[in-house]
PDB file of C-alpha atoms in Angstrom:
ATOM      1  CA  MET A   1       0.114  -0.205   0.033  1.00 59.00           C
ATOM      2  CA  GLN A   2       2.823   2.191   0.801  1.00 65.00           C
ATOM      3  CA  ILE A   3       4.818   1.714  -2.598  1.00 72.00           C
ATOM      4  CA  PHE A   4       1.179   2.549  -4.353  1.00 65.00           C
ATOM      5  CA  SER A   5       0.523   5.692  -2.364  1.00 67.00           C
ATOM      6  CA  TYR A   6       4.028   6.608  -3.112  1.00 62.00           C
ATOM      7  CA  LEU A   7       4.000   6.454  -6.777  1.00 65.00           C
ATOM      8  CA  CYS A   8       0.172   7.768  -6.868  1.00 70.00           C
ATOM      9  CA  ARG A   9       2.018  10.852  -4.993  1.00 74.00           C
ATOM     10  CA  MET A  10       4.675  10.700  -7.894  1.00 70.00           C
ATOM     11  CA  LYS A  11       2.288  10.297 -10.889  1.00 73.00           C
ATOM     12  CA  ASN A  12       0.470  13.419  -9.605  1.00 76.00           C
ATOM     13  CA  LYS A  13       3.388  15.609  -8.991  1.00 83.00           C
ATOM     14  CA  MET A  14       4.781  14.477 -12.610  1.00 86.00           C
ATOM     15  CA  LYS A  15       1.379  15.573 -13.854  1.00 88.00           C
ATOM     16  CA  GLU A  16       1.114  18.986 -12.250  1.00 89.00           C
ATOM     17  CA  LYS A  17       4.636  19.684 -13.470  1.00 92.00           C
ATOM     18  CA  PHE A  18       4.007  19.029 -17.224  1.00 93.00           C
ATOM     19  CA  ILE A  19       0.588  21.073 -16.299  1.00 93.00           C
ATOM     20  CA  ARG A  20       2.490  24.147 -15.318  1.00 95.00           C
ATOM     21  CA  ILE A  21       5.385  23.991 -18.082  1.00 95.00           C
ATOM     22  CA  ALA A  22       3.126  23.223 -20.524  1.00 95.00           C
ATOM     23  CA  THR A  23       0.881  26.765 -19.198  1.00 96.00           C
ATOM     24  CA  TRP A  24       4.113  28.412 -18.694  1.00 96.00           C
ATOM     25  CA  LEU A  25       5.304  27.756 -22.726  1.00 96.00           C
ATOM     26  CA  GLY A  26       1.702  28.238 -23.827  1.00 97.00           C
ATOM     27  CA  ILE A  27       1.768  31.884 -22.601  1.00 97.00           C
ATOM     28  CA  MET A  28       5.416  32.188 -23.559  1.00 97.00           C
ATOM     29  CA  MET A  29       4.546  31.740 -27.339  1.00 97.00           C
ATOM     30  CA  ALA A  30       1.561  33.377 -27.097  1.00 97.00           C
ATOM     31  CA  LEU A  31       3.180  36.614 -25.978  1.00 97.00           C
ATOM     32  CA  THR A  32       6.043  36.123 -28.101  1.00 97.00           C
ATOM     33  CA  ILE A  33       3.833  36.252 -31.003  1.00 97.00           C
ATOM     34  CA  VAL A  34       1.984  39.273 -29.753  1.00 97.00           C
ATOM     35  CA  ALA A  35       5.708  40.943 -29.662  1.00 97.00           C
ATOM     36  CA  LEU A  36       6.706  40.253 -32.958  1.00 96.00           C
ATOM     37  CA  LEU A  37       3.214  41.979 -34.584  1.00 96.00           C
ATOM     38  CA  LEU A  38       3.296  44.670 -32.852  1.00 96.00           C
ATOM     39  CA  TRP A  39       6.404  45.173 -33.762  1.00 96.00           C
ATOM     40  CA  ARG A  40       5.418  44.324 -37.372  1.00 96.00           C
ATOM     41  CA  ILE A  41       2.674  47.017 -37.134  1.00 95.00           C
ATOM     42  CA  LEU A  42       4.668  49.814 -35.514  1.00 94.00           C
ATOM     43  CA  PHE A  43       7.800  49.443 -37.669  1.00 93.00           C
ATOM     44  CA  HIS A  44       7.050  47.679 -40.369  1.00 92.00           C
ATOM     45  CA  ALA A  45       9.762  45.158 -40.091  1.00 86.00           C
ATOM     46  CA  ASP A  46      12.231  48.205 -40.580  1.00 91.00           C
ATOM     47  CA  GLN A  47      15.807  46.543 -40.491  1.00 91.00           C
ATOM     48  CA  SER A  48      17.388  49.790 -38.714  1.00 92.00           C
ATOM     49  CA  THR A  49      18.933  49.754 -35.413  1.00 91.00           C
ATOM     50  CA  ALA A  50      16.451  51.565 -33.480  1.00 92.00           C
ATOM     51  CA  SER A  51      14.057  48.997 -35.046  1.00 94.00           C
ATOM     52  CA  LEU A  52      15.924  46.211 -33.830  1.00 94.00           C
ATOM     53  CA  LYS A  53      16.297  47.099 -30.274  1.00 95.00           C
ATOM     54  CA  TRP A  54      12.469  47.666 -30.079  1.00 96.00           C
ATOM     55  CA  LEU A  55      12.406  44.144 -31.531  1.00 96.00           C
ATOM     56  CA  GLN A  56      14.575  43.087 -29.036  1.00 95.00           C
ATOM     57  CA  PHE A  57      12.729  44.732 -26.073  1.00 97.00           C
ATOM     58  CA  LEU A  58       9.273  43.308 -27.052  1.00 97.00           C
ATOM     59  CA  GLN A  59      10.736  39.938 -27.481  1.00 96.00           C
ATOM     60  CA  THR A  60      12.154  39.969 -23.737  1.00 97.00           C
ATOM     61  CA  ALA A  61       9.157  41.267 -22.303  1.00 97.00           C
ATOM     62  CA  GLY A  62       7.125  39.366 -24.384  1.00 96.00           C
ATOM     63  CA  THR A  63       9.052  36.027 -24.057  1.00 97.00           C
ATOM     64  CA  PHE A  64      10.470  35.675 -21.057  1.00 97.00           C
ATOM     65  CA  LEU A  65       9.218  38.630 -18.500  1.00 97.00           C
ATOM     66  CA  LEU A  66       5.784  38.797 -18.710  1.00 97.00           C
ATOM     67  CA  PRO A  67       5.000  34.811 -18.607  1.00 97.00           C
ATOM     68  CA  PRO A  68       6.609  34.124 -15.395  1.00 97.00           C
ATOM     69  CA  VAL A  69       4.927  36.785 -13.738  1.00 97.00           C
ATOM     70  CA  LEU A  70       1.357  35.610 -14.935  1.00 96.00           C
ATOM     71  CA  CYS A  71       1.820  32.225 -14.284  1.00 96.00           C
ATOM     72  CA  ALA A  72       2.928  32.980 -10.695  1.00 95.00           C
ATOM     73  CA  LEU A  73      -0.196  35.127 -10.717  1.00 94.00           C
ATOM     74  CA  ILE A  74      -1.914  31.885 -11.133  1.00 93.00           C
ATOM     75  CA  TRP A  75      -0.230  29.317  -9.550  1.00 93.00           C
ATOM     76  CA  ASP A  76       0.250  31.488  -6.249  1.00 90.00           C
ATOM     77  CA  PRO A  77      -2.923  30.663  -3.980  1.00 86.00           C
ATOM     78  CA  ASN A  78      -2.817  34.482  -2.490  1.00 88.00           C
ATOM     79  CA  ARG A  79      -1.879  35.737  -5.817  1.00 85.00           C
ATOM     80  CA  ARG A  80       1.448  37.296  -4.863  1.00 91.00           C
ATOM     81  CA  PRO A  81       3.647  36.645  -7.706  1.00 92.00           C
ATOM     82  CA  TRP A  82       6.477  37.939  -6.017  1.00 94.00           C
ATOM     83  CA  ALA A  83       6.100  35.423  -3.445  1.00 94.00           C
ATOM     84  CA  TRP A  84       5.928  32.840  -5.667  1.00 95.00           C
ATOM     85  CA  LEU A  85       9.221  33.976  -7.323  1.00 96.00           C
ATOM     86  CA  LYS A  86      11.251  34.236  -4.463  1.00 96.00           C
ATOM     87  CA  MET A  87      11.517  38.225  -4.970  1.00 96.00           C
ATOM     88  CA  ASP A  88       9.821  39.537  -1.793  1.00 92.00           C
ATOM     89  CA  ARG A  89      12.398  37.684   0.390  1.00 89.00           C
ATOM     90  CA  THR A  90      14.609  39.773   2.966  1.00 90.00           C
ATOM     91  CA  VAL A  91      18.182  38.546   2.646  1.00 93.00           C
ATOM     92  CA  PRO A  92      21.569  39.961   4.383  1.00 94.00           C
ATOM     93  CA  TRP A  93      23.485  42.866   2.378  1.00 94.00           C
ATOM     94  CA  TRP A  94      26.787  40.718   2.172  1.00 95.00           C
ATOM     95  CA  TYR A  95      24.501  37.835  -0.019  1.00 96.00           C
ATOM     96  CA  TYR A  96      24.507  40.786  -2.680  1.00 97.00           C
ATOM     97  CA  MET A  97      28.110  41.627  -2.423  1.00 97.00           C
ATOM     98  CA  ALA A  98      29.247  37.968  -2.573  1.00 97.00           C
ATOM     99  CA  GLY A  99      27.042  37.370  -5.484  1.00 97.00           C
ATOM    100  CA  ILE A 100      29.042  40.646  -7.131  1.00 97.00           C
ATOM    101  CA  LEU A 101      32.495  38.829  -6.138  1.00 97.00           C
ATOM    102  CA  ILE A 102      32.480  35.632  -7.564  1.00 97.00           C
ATOM    103  CA  MET A 103      30.786  36.944 -10.481  1.00 97.00           C
ATOM    104  CA  VAL A 104      33.630  38.988 -11.071  1.00 96.00           C
ATOM    105  CA  ALA A 105      36.156  36.880 -10.064  1.00 96.00           C
ATOM    106  CA  ALA A 106      34.569  34.222 -12.196  1.00 96.00           C
ATOM    107  CA  LEU A 107      34.657  35.872 -15.514  1.00 94.00           C
ATOM    108  CA  PRO A 108      37.999  35.017 -16.764  1.00 95.00           C
ATOM    109  CA  ALA A 109      37.595  31.642 -15.804  1.00 95.00           C
ATOM    110  CA  ILE A 110      34.300  31.701 -18.254  1.00 94.00           C
ATOM    111  CA  ASN A 111      36.544  33.216 -21.144  1.00 93.00           C
ATOM    112  CA  LEU A 112      38.811  30.307 -20.821  1.00 93.00           C
ATOM    113  CA  ILE A 113      35.922  27.997 -20.796  1.00 93.00           C
ATOM    114  CA  ALA A 114      34.387  29.436 -23.724  1.00 90.00           C
ATOM    115  CA  ASP A 115      38.116  29.964 -25.494  1.00 89.00           C
ATOM    116  CA  LEU A 116      38.121  25.865 -25.130  1.00 90.00           C
ATOM    117  CA  ASN A 117      34.748  25.318 -26.376  1.00 90.00           C
ATOM    118  CA  GLY A 118      35.485  27.779 -29.687  1.00 83.00           C
ATOM    119  CA  ARG A 119      38.136  25.029 -30.459  1.00 84.00           C
ATOM    120  CA  VAL A 120      35.625  22.338 -30.619  1.00 80.00           C
ATOM    121  CA  ARG A 121      35.325  21.093 -34.423  1.00 79.00           C
ATOM    122  CA  LEU A 122      32.678  18.643 -35.355  1.00 74.00           C
ATOM    123  CA  PRO A 123      33.689  15.826 -37.751  1.00 79.00           C
ATOM    124  CA  GLU A 124      34.052  16.475 -41.682  1.00 74.00           C
ATOM    125  CA  SER A 125      31.249  14.604 -42.281  1.00 72.00           C
ATOM    126  CA  LEU A 126      29.232  17.448 -40.711  1.00 71.00           C
ATOM    127  CA  ASP A 127      31.620  20.599 -41.996  1.00 76.00           C
ATOM    128  CA  SER A 128      27.911  22.234 -43.278  1.00 81.00           C
ATOM    129  CA  ILE A 129      26.423  22.117 -40.226  1.00 80.00           C
ATOM    130  CA  GLU A 130      29.816  23.808 -38.851  1.00 76.00           C
ATOM    131  CA  GLN A 131      29.804  26.291 -41.115  1.00 84.00           C
ATOM    132  CA  PHE A 132      26.403  27.122 -40.618  1.00 79.00           C
ATOM    133  CA  LEU A 133      26.781  27.396 -36.799  1.00 77.00           C
ATOM    134  CA  LYS A 134      29.664  29.688 -37.505  1.00 81.00           C
ATOM    135  CA  GLN A 135      27.875  31.941 -39.824  1.00 83.00           C
ATOM    136  CA  GLN A 136      24.915  32.354 -37.293  1.00 81.00           C
ATOM    137  CA  GLU A 137      27.322  33.109 -34.229  1.00 81.00           C
ATOM    138  CA  GLU A 138      28.829  35.907 -36.846  1.00 82.00           C
ATOM    139  CA  ALA A 139      25.648  37.034 -37.505  1.00 83.00           C
ATOM    140  CA  ALA A 140      24.992  37.150 -33.774  1.00 82.00           C
ATOM    141  CA  ALA A 141      28.406  39.189 -32.885  1.00 81.00           C
ATOM    142  CA  ALA A 142      27.525  41.566 -35.792  1.00 85.00           C
ATOM    143  CA  LEU A 143      23.906  42.396 -34.619  1.00 84.00           C
ATOM    144  CA  THR A 144      25.213  42.554 -30.814  1.00 86.00           C
ATOM    145  CA  GLU A 145      28.003  45.328 -31.670  1.00 87.00           C
ATOM    146  CA  ARG A 146      25.619  47.290 -33.833  1.00 88.00           C
ATOM    147  CA  PHE A 147      23.721  47.531 -30.629  1.00 89.00           C
ATOM    148  CA  LEU A 148      26.425  48.264 -28.544  1.00 89.00           C
ATOM    149  CA  GLN A 149      27.194  51.218 -30.671  1.00 87.00           C
ATOM    150  CA  ALA A 150      26.878  54.354 -28.206  1.00 83.00           C
ATOM    151  CA  ASP A 151      28.375  57.837 -28.746  1.00 83.00           C
ATOM    152  CA  ASN A 152      27.162  59.244 -25.841  1.00 86.00           C
ATOM    153  CA  PHE A 153      26.460  58.490 -22.136  1.00 89.00           C
ATOM    154  CA  GLY A 154      22.594  58.613 -22.651  1.00 90.00           C
ATOM    155  CA  VAL A 155      23.152  55.764 -25.683  1.00 92.00           C
ATOM    156  CA  LEU A 156      25.435  53.405 -22.909  1.00 94.00           C
ATOM    157  CA  LEU A 157      22.314  53.953 -20.506  1.00 95.00           C
ATOM    158  CA  ILE A 158      19.616  52.311 -23.217  1.00 95.00           C
ATOM    159  CA  ASN A 159      22.426  49.623 -24.238  1.00 95.00           C
ATOM    160  CA  ILE A 160      22.688  48.972 -20.309  1.00 96.00           C
ATOM    161  CA  ALA A 161      18.846  48.821 -19.655  1.00 96.00           C
ATOM    162  CA  LEU A 162      18.304  46.849 -22.831  1.00 96.00           C
ATOM    163  CA  MET A 163      20.918  44.488 -22.948  1.00 96.00           C
ATOM    164  CA  ALA A 164      22.118  44.113 -19.354  1.00 96.00           C
ATOM    165  CA  LEU A 165      19.047  44.832 -16.943  1.00 97.00           C
ATOM    166  CA  LEU A 166      16.110  44.126 -18.937  1.00 97.00           C
ATOM    167  CA  PRO A 167      17.639  40.347 -19.925  1.00 97.00           C
ATOM    168  CA  ALA A 168      18.701  39.890 -16.440  1.00 98.00           C
ATOM    169  CA  ILE A 169      15.446  40.184 -14.933  1.00 98.00           C
ATOM    170  CA  ALA A 170      13.285  38.759 -17.461  1.00 98.00           C
ATOM    171  CA  GLU A 171      15.781  35.551 -18.086  1.00 98.00           C
ATOM    172  CA  GLU A 172      15.689  34.905 -14.345  1.00 98.00           C
ATOM    173  CA  LEU A 173      12.091  34.729 -13.740  1.00 98.00           C
ATOM    174  CA  SER A 174      11.715  32.555 -16.616  1.00 97.00           C
ATOM    175  CA  PHE A 175      14.575  30.297 -16.236  1.00 97.00           C
ATOM    176  CA  ARG A 176      15.907  30.337 -12.141  1.00 97.00           C
ATOM    177  CA  GLY A 177      12.300  31.492 -11.032  1.00 96.00           C
ATOM    178  CA  THR A 178       9.742  29.657 -12.957  1.00 97.00           C
ATOM    179  CA  LEU A 179      11.398  26.410 -14.443  1.00 97.00           C
ATOM    180  CA  GLN A 180      14.074  25.614 -11.923  1.00 97.00           C
ATOM    181  CA  GLN A 181      11.411  25.839  -9.021  1.00 96.00           C
ATOM    182  CA  ILE A 182       8.446  23.674 -11.207  1.00 96.00           C
ATOM    183  CA  LEU A 183      11.213  21.052 -11.770  1.00 95.00           C
ATOM    184  CA  GLY A 184      12.238  20.894  -8.318  1.00 89.00           C
ATOM    185  CA  ASN A 185      15.439  23.405  -7.057  1.00 78.00           C
ATOM    186  CA  LYS A 186      17.292  20.096  -6.807  1.00 89.00           C
ATOM    187  CA  HIS A 187      20.638  19.343  -8.379  1.00 94.00           C
ATOM    188  CA  ILE A 188      19.191  17.853 -11.464  1.00 95.00           C
ATOM    189  CA  ALA A 189      16.784  20.500 -11.891  1.00 96.00           C
ATOM    190  CA  ILE A 190      19.464  23.102 -11.433  1.00 97.00           C
ATOM    191  CA  TRP A 191      21.456  21.540 -14.430  1.00 97.00           C
ATOM    192  CA  VAL A 192      18.336  21.141 -16.871  1.00 97.00           C
ATOM    193  CA  THR A 193      17.693  24.599 -16.472  1.00 97.00           C
ATOM    194  CA  ALA A 194      21.301  25.923 -17.041  1.00 97.00           C
ATOM    195  CA  ILE A 195      21.191  23.671 -20.066  1.00 97.00           C
ATOM    196  CA  ILE A 196      18.169  24.617 -21.496  1.00 96.00           C
ATOM    197  CA  PHE A 197      19.186  28.307 -20.432  1.00 96.00           C
ATOM    198  CA  SER A 198      22.191  27.826 -22.924  1.00 95.00           C
ATOM    199  CA  ALA A 199      20.559  26.047 -25.566  1.00 92.00           C
ATOM    200  CA  ILE A 200      17.828  28.914 -26.041  1.00 92.00           C
ATOM    201  CA  HIS A 201      20.603  31.083 -26.879  1.00 87.00           C
ATOM    202  CA  MET A 202      21.289  29.638 -29.915  1.00 81.00           C
ATOM    203  CA  GLN A 203      25.087  29.645 -29.816  1.00 83.00           C
ATOM    204  CA  PHE A 204      27.223  26.504 -30.026  1.00 81.00           C
ATOM    205  CA  TYR A 205      30.887  27.629 -29.357  1.00 83.00           C
ATOM    206  CA  GLY A 206      29.329  29.444 -26.438  1.00 87.00           C
ATOM    207  CA  PHE A 207      27.322  26.788 -25.054  1.00 92.00           C
ATOM    208  CA  ILE A 208      29.442  25.475 -22.341  1.00 94.00           C
ATOM    209  CA  PRO A 209      30.278  28.434 -20.548  1.00 94.00           C
ATOM    210  CA  ARG A 210      26.584  29.624 -20.357  1.00 95.00           C
ATOM    211  CA  MET A 211      25.390  26.617 -19.309  1.00 97.00           C
ATOM    212  CA  LEU A 212      27.956  26.813 -16.298  1.00 97.00           C
ATOM    213  CA  ILE A 213      26.445  30.621 -15.875  1.00 97.00           C
ATOM    214  CA  GLY A 214      23.207  28.929 -15.616  1.00 97.00           C
ATOM    215  CA  ALA A 215      24.184  26.293 -12.988  1.00 97.00           C
ATOM    216  CA  LEU A 216      26.035  28.627 -10.960  1.00 98.00           C
ATOM    217  CA  LEU A 217      23.033  31.052 -11.015  1.00 98.00           C
ATOM    218  CA  GLY A 218      20.864  27.822  -9.733  1.00 97.00           C
ATOM    219  CA  TYR A 219      22.944  27.555  -7.250  1.00 97.00           C
ATOM    220  CA  MET A 220      23.147  30.989  -5.918  1.00 97.00           C
ATOM    221  CA  PHE A 221      19.377  30.972  -6.256  1.00 97.00           C
ATOM    222  CA  VAL A 222      19.211  27.875  -3.942  1.00 96.00           C
ATOM    223  CA  TRP A 223      21.586  28.796  -1.257  1.00 96.00           C
ATOM    224  CA  THR A 224      20.054  32.147  -0.747  1.00 96.00           C
ATOM    225  CA  GLY A 225      16.393  31.840  -1.150  1.00 95.00           C
ATOM    226  CA  SER A 226      15.999  35.164  -3.057  1.00 96.00           C
ATOM    227  CA  LEU A 227      15.882  35.583  -7.000  1.00 97.00           C
ATOM    228  CA  TRP A 228      17.411  38.733  -6.649  1.00 97.00           C
ATOM    229  CA  ILE A 229      20.821  37.568  -6.064  1.00 98.00           C
ATOM    230  CA  PRO A 230      21.519  35.687  -9.688  1.00 98.00           C
ATOM    231  CA  VAL A 231      19.289  38.928 -11.138  1.00 98.00           C
ATOM    232  CA  LEU A 232      22.143  40.927  -9.510  1.00 98.00           C
ATOM    233  CA  MET A 233      24.915  38.793 -10.981  1.00 98.00           C
ATOM    234  CA  HIS A 234      23.494  38.147 -14.321  1.00 98.00           C
ATOM    235  CA  PHE A 235      23.419  41.767 -14.941  1.00 98.00           C
ATOM    236  CA  THR A 236      26.683  42.161 -13.868  1.00 97.00           C
ATOM    237  CA  ASN A 237      28.042  39.742 -16.106  1.00 95.00           C
ATOM    238  CA  ASN A 238      26.046  41.418 -18.749  1.00 95.00           C
ATOM    239  CA  GLY A 239      26.566  44.946 -18.064  1.00 95.00           C
ATOM    240  CA  LEU A 240      30.415  44.617 -17.353  1.00 93.00           C
ATOM    241  CA  ALA A 241      30.502  43.672 -21.475  1.00 91.00           C
ATOM    242  CA  VAL A 242      28.190  46.759 -21.976  1.00 93.00           C
ATOM    243  CA  LEU A 243      30.629  48.973 -20.397  1.00 92.00           C
ATOM    244  CA  ALA A 244      33.531  47.641 -21.803  1.00 88.00           C
ATOM    245  CA  PHE A 245      32.450  48.209 -25.217  1.00 88.00           C
ATOM    246  CA  TYR A 246      31.774  51.767 -24.587  1.00 89.00           C
ATOM    247  CA  LEU A 247      35.130  52.302 -23.278  1.00 86.00           C
ATOM    248  CA  PHE A 248      36.760  50.986 -26.117  1.00 78.00           C
ATOM    249  CA  ASP A 249      34.672  53.053 -28.604  1.00 68.00           C
ATOM    250  CA  GLU A 250      35.651  55.925 -26.534  1.00 61.00           C
ATOM    251  CA  HIS A 251      39.235  55.136 -26.633  1.00 54.00           C
ATOM    252  CA  THR A 252      39.493  54.583 -22.351  1.00 56.00           C
ATOM    253  CA  VAL A 253      40.877  50.852 -23.626  1.00 54.00           C
ATOM    254  CA  ASP A 254      42.419  49.312 -26.035  1.00 54.00           C
ATOM    255  CA  ASN A 255      40.085  46.050 -26.917  1.00 56.00           C
ATOM    256  CA  LYS A 256      36.312  46.091 -27.221  1.00 53.00           C
ATOM    257  CA  ASN A 257      36.168  42.601 -26.600  1.00 57.00           C
ATOM    258  CA  ILE A 258      38.263  43.165 -23.668  1.00 61.00           C
ATOM    259  CA  ALA A 259      35.761  41.845 -20.919  1.00 61.00           C
ATOM    260  CA  ASP A 260      35.351  38.168 -23.033  1.00 68.00           C
ATOM    261  CA  SER A 261      39.371  37.940 -23.552  1.00 76.00           C
ATOM    262  CA  ILE A 262      40.680  37.859 -20.167  1.00 82.00           C
ATOM    263  CA  GLY A 263      41.587  34.645 -19.095  1.00 77.00           C
ATOM    264  CA  ALA A 264      41.709  33.396 -22.627  1.00 80.00           C
ATOM    265  CA  GLY A 265      44.164  32.847 -25.281  1.00 80.00           C
ATOM    266  CA  ASP A 266      47.636  34.179 -23.627  1.00 83.00           C
ATOM    267  CA  THR A 267      46.432  34.880 -20.459  1.00 84.00           C
ATOM    268  CA  TRP A 268      44.967  31.598 -19.888  1.00 87.00           C
ATOM    269  CA  TRP A 269      46.473  31.614 -16.573  1.00 88.00           C
ATOM    270  CA  LEU A 270      44.257  34.187 -15.325  1.00 92.00           C
ATOM    271  CA  GLY A 271      41.532  31.675 -16.205  1.00 92.00           C
ATOM    272  CA  PHE A 272      43.222  28.966 -14.660  1.00 93.00           C
ATOM    273  CA  ILE A 273      43.667  31.177 -10.923  1.00 95.00           C
ATOM    274  CA  SER A 274      39.954  32.515 -11.526  1.00 95.00           C
ATOM    275  CA  LEU A 275      38.536  29.383 -11.650  1.00 96.00           C
ATOM    276  CA  VAL A 276      40.421  28.206  -8.365  1.00 96.00           C
ATOM    277  CA  ILE A 277      39.406  31.398  -6.605  1.00 97.00           C
ATOM    278  CA  THR A 278      35.516  31.061  -7.415  1.00 97.00           C
ATOM    279  CA  CYS A 279      35.093  27.595  -6.573  1.00 96.00           C
ATOM    280  CA  LEU A 280      36.972  28.460  -3.299  1.00 97.00           C
ATOM    281  CA  GLY A 281      34.373  31.453  -2.776  1.00 96.00           C
ATOM    282  CA  LEU A 282      31.934  29.297  -3.666  1.00 96.00           C
ATOM    283  CA  LEU A 283      32.620  26.681  -1.233  1.00 96.00           C
ATOM    284  CA  ILE A 284      32.785  29.760   1.515  1.00 95.00           C
ATOM    285  CA  PHE A 285      29.693  31.056   0.591  1.00 96.00           C
ATOM    286  CA  TYR A 286      27.558  27.883   0.697  1.00 95.00           C
ATOM    287  CA  ARG A 287      29.110  26.969   4.000  1.00 94.00           C
ATOM    288  CA  ARG A 288      28.131  30.615   5.309  1.00 91.00           C
ATOM    289  CA  THR A 289      24.775  30.225   3.870  1.00 90.00           C
ATOM    290  CA  HIS A 290      23.973  26.715   5.331  1.00 83.00           C
ATOM    291  CA  LYS A 291      24.765  27.400   8.940  1.00 74.00           C
ATOM    292  CA  GLN A 292      22.323  30.342   8.516  1.00 65.00           C
TER     293      GLN A 292
END
C-alpha cells in the first residue's frame, strides 16, 4: 500500500509539473507572437538599429518577462506572484556583495572555458553544419556590435537597460524563477535548467560556458532563497561587457572585447587562477549560507 501511495503521489507531482510547464510555454508562445506582431505593426519590420532594439525589447518582455509573472499570479494561492518567484525575501546585504564578487572573479574562468569551447571542431561529415553554426554566431556577434554602438552617455544607459538589466530580470524570472522551481530546485533541476538556458541562446560555441553560468546562478538561487541574487549576478556579467565595449569606443581601453578576452589565449593562466578562486569563493559562501 505504501508503495502504491508513493507512486500515486509521484504521478500527481509529475502531472502538475507537466501542466505548469505547458502553461508557461503556452503563455510564452502567445506573448512572443503578440510582440512580433506589435513590432511589425509599429515599425513595419524595419531593419534599422533603432527598430531592432525595439524588437529586442518587445521580444524579451513578451517571451521571458511577462509569462513568469502571469504564471506565478495563477499558481500562488494568495495572488502574490513576487512571493512565488522568491522576489519578496529579505537577505543579508553581504549576499549581494558576495554575488557580485563571485561573478567578477569567475569572468576570466568563463572566458577560458569559452575559448576552449570555441576550439571544438565537428567531424568532417558535419562540416556543413559547422559552417552554418559559425555563420549564425558571426551574424549574432555583428548584430550585438550594432546594438552596442554608443556615441554618448545616454545611449550607453539605454544599452545597459536593454542588454544587461532587462535580460537579467526577464531571463532569471523565466529560468531560475519559473522552470527551475517547477522542476524542483534540486541538482538535476539546476542542471537541466542550465542546459535549456544555454541552448535557448542558439550559440553552439558558447554553449558550455553559458551552461556553467546558468548552473552557478541556479545554485546561488537555491542557497540564498532570493531570485534577486542571480538577477544581480546576471546583470553584472552583461553590464561589464556593455561597459567595456563603450570604453573601447571612447578610446579608454584598447580592446572592445576585453571583457571576453581576459583569461583566454595568452592570459589562460588568469582563467585558471579565476577558476580556483571562484570554486573557493563558492565553497565559503555555501558553508556560510548553509549554517544560517
